[in-house]
Amino acid sequence: MKKFTSLFRLQNTVYWSLIFGLTSLLGSCGSGEIPLSPTSLNSRYTEEQPALSGNGRFLAFISSRNGVHQLLVYDLQQQSFIRTPGLNRPETITERPSLSYTGRYIVYMTSDQGRPVVALYDRAIQQSQIVTPTYRGWVRNPSISPDGRYIVFETAARGQWDIEVLDRGPTIELDIPNGATVQE
């Protein structure tokens, strides 16, 4: 009987140690540290592919919150999301955002009639446009210059991945800090 009692105590000690350890582990992984308000940066859903504006104020990233795959823009200074009407279209996937200096211009990957394209969103006029409609090959990994004039991306138009530089032209409104001079 003595052997049975000591074995029972050992099993009981292991059982309670295991319960305590698992409870501690689950408690430390809980969602208590992640704010879940609609204005918080992180959520319980996947947040990925972050891109920071040149001035460090705006953050663009891909999120699956609210059950929708979308590109979100967050103001780190105000700690709130920026409205971007017309950016996320229903049933269209957006990927790989890149921001200009003040975050006025956002380039990203999206799809047009089932093929990947590079699109540009202008926050000032709240409109999006496809900037690679004529490329026959696949495109990927877009990036925009800090002033918003140049867009670079990879293309497979020649059967291999090459780099393309798209000049939006000298007449576009540049994204420069207030009071900065433009040198040509």
C-alpha positions as MATLAB code, in Angstrom:
seq = 'MKKFTSLFRLQNTVYWSLIFGLTSLLGSCGSGEIPLSPTSLNSRYTEEQPALSGNGRFLAFISSRNGVHQLLVYDLQQQSFIRTPGLNRPETITERPSLSYTGRYIVYMTSDQGRPVVALYDRAIQQSQIVTPTYRGWVRNPSISPDGRYIVFETAARGQWDIEVLDRGPTIELDIPNGATVQE';
ca = [
       0.000    0.000    0.000;
       2.906    2.301    0.751;
       4.256    1.942   -2.783;
       0.837    2.759   -4.261;
       0.506    5.909   -2.107;
       3.927    7.302   -3.113;
       3.207    6.578   -6.781;
      -0.149    8.358   -6.459;
       1.549   11.393   -4.870;
       4.125   11.487   -7.658;
       1.415   11.330  -10.321;
      -0.604   13.985   -8.497;
       2.452   16.282   -8.248;
       3.253   15.830  -11.950;
      -0.395   16.437  -12.848;
      -0.609   19.718  -10.922;
       2.796   20.873  -12.169;
       1.661   20.240  -15.712;
      -1.626   22.103  -15.152;
       0.184   25.058  -13.557;
       2.769   25.182  -16.364;
       0.172   25.082  -19.126;
      -1.962   27.696  -17.391;
       1.052   30.000  -17.070;
       1.968   29.468  -20.703;
      -1.546   30.176  -21.929;
      -1.826   33.212  -19.694;
       1.375   34.711  -21.064;
       0.230   34.152  -24.665;
      -3.164   35.710  -24.099;
      -4.524   38.606  -26.079;
      -4.393   40.941  -23.079;
      -1.305   42.679  -24.454;
      -2.753   43.355  -27.917;
      -5.302   46.167  -27.996;
      -8.315   45.182  -30.027;
      -9.964   48.503  -30.672;
     -10.669   49.440  -34.305;
      -7.916   52.067  -34.144;
      -5.145   49.806  -32.828;
      -2.245   48.884  -35.078;
      -2.249   45.155  -34.334;
      -5.187   42.797  -34.295;
      -5.821   39.093  -33.827;
      -5.511   38.654  -37.583;
      -2.504   38.458  -39.871;
      -0.704   41.763  -40.463;
       2.167   41.568  -42.974;
       4.322   43.317  -45.600;
       4.869   46.607  -43.733;
       6.116   49.677  -45.589;
       7.080   52.954  -43.925;
       6.826   56.402  -45.497;
      10.056   58.363  -45.903;
       9.190   60.751  -43.073;
       8.412   57.832  -40.761;
       4.860   58.922  -40.049;
       2.758   56.511  -42.114;
       2.765   52.747  -42.197;
       1.088   50.731  -44.952;
       0.573   47.006  -44.558;
      -1.587   44.115  -45.664;
      -4.143   42.879  -43.127;
      -6.783   40.192  -42.992;
      -8.772   41.838  -40.199;
     -12.545   41.896  -40.520;
     -12.272   38.788  -42.690;
     -11.094   40.849  -45.669;
      -7.633   40.931  -47.279;
      -6.864   44.654  -47.521;
      -4.163   47.308  -47.659;
      -4.356   49.587  -44.620;
      -2.576   52.888  -43.894;
      -1.855   53.802  -40.273;
      -0.772   57.212  -38.973;
       1.868   56.496  -36.332;
       1.691   60.068  -34.975;
      -2.081   60.159  -34.512;
      -2.255   56.405  -33.788;
      -5.215   55.934  -36.096;
      -6.034   54.520  -39.498;
      -6.218   56.780  -42.552;
      -9.296   56.507  -44.754;
      -8.395   55.338  -48.242;
     -11.625   55.209  -50.276;
     -11.182   53.486  -53.625;
      -7.988   51.686  -52.632;
      -9.328   48.260  -51.676;
     -11.701   46.906  -54.285;
     -13.972   43.954  -53.464;
     -12.683   40.537  -54.536;
      -9.285   41.987  -55.467;
      -6.080   41.124  -53.648;
      -3.562   43.856  -52.870;
       0.074   43.099  -52.014;
       3.502   44.698  -51.517;
       2.754   48.346  -50.665;
       5.381   51.075  -50.978;
       4.952   54.701  -49.864;
       6.383   58.011  -51.011;
       7.943   60.490  -48.554;
       4.769   61.758  -46.843;
       2.672   58.752  -47.826;
       0.709   60.672  -50.424;
       1.459   58.087  -53.109;
       1.146   54.347  -52.528;
       2.155   51.770  -55.122;
       1.089   48.183  -54.710;
       0.414   44.953  -56.536;
      -3.145   44.098  -57.473;
      -4.864   42.148  -60.208;
      -6.597   43.266  -63.386;
      -8.578   40.637  -65.243;
      -6.674   37.898  -63.446;
      -3.113   39.108  -64.047;
      -0.868   40.990  -61.632;
      -0.394   44.711  -62.236;
       1.206   47.635  -60.414;
      -1.246   50.271  -59.238;
      -0.764   53.756  -57.804;
      -3.065   55.316  -55.209;
      -2.999   59.089  -54.674;
      -4.281   59.926  -51.192;
      -4.774   63.607  -52.130;
      -7.385   62.838  -54.785;
      -8.379   59.423  -53.355;
      -8.021   57.626  -56.660;
      -6.207   54.532  -57.808;
      -4.878   53.820  -61.286;
      -3.043   50.935  -62.914;
       0.412   52.049  -64.075;
       1.413   48.844  -65.895;
      -1.556   48.118  -68.185;
       0.558   47.359  -71.269;
       3.133   44.957  -69.791;
       2.752   41.508  -71.300;
       4.791   39.630  -68.708;
       4.356   39.229  -65.000;
       5.254   42.077  -62.653;
       6.172   42.050  -58.969;
       7.800   43.969  -56.070;
       6.922   47.601  -56.866;
       8.546   50.506  -55.059;
       8.076   54.271  -55.379;
      10.687   57.005  -55.061;
      10.371   59.357  -52.081;
       9.164   62.217  -54.298;
       6.636   59.974  -56.061;
       7.946   60.522  -59.581;
       9.574   57.136  -60.209;
       8.171   53.650  -59.785;
      10.419   50.596  -60.029;
       9.328   46.990  -60.267;
      10.403   43.625  -61.592;
       9.015   42.300  -64.865;
       9.325   38.984  -66.685;
       8.462   40.392  -70.119;
      11.726   39.059  -71.634;
      11.429   35.601  -70.082;
      13.593   36.468  -67.074;
      13.156   38.868  -64.160;
      14.367   42.353  -65.096;
      14.046   45.738  -63.394;
      11.908   48.446  -64.973;
      11.911   52.124  -64.019;
       8.737   54.035  -64.799;
       9.059   57.842  -64.928;
       5.678   59.420  -64.195;
       6.895   62.633  -65.837;
       8.008   66.120  -64.840;
       4.468   67.484  -64.548;
       3.255   65.342  -61.639;
       2.834   66.931  -58.257;
       5.837   65.741  -56.265;
       5.587   64.459  -52.730;
       8.108   66.640  -50.936;
       8.209   68.017  -47.388;
       6.715   71.468  -46.891;
       9.265   74.189  -47.570;
      11.727   71.859  -49.330;
      13.290   72.969  -52.586;
      13.286   70.801  -55.683;
      16.586   70.440  -57.524;
      16.588   69.268  -61.147;
];
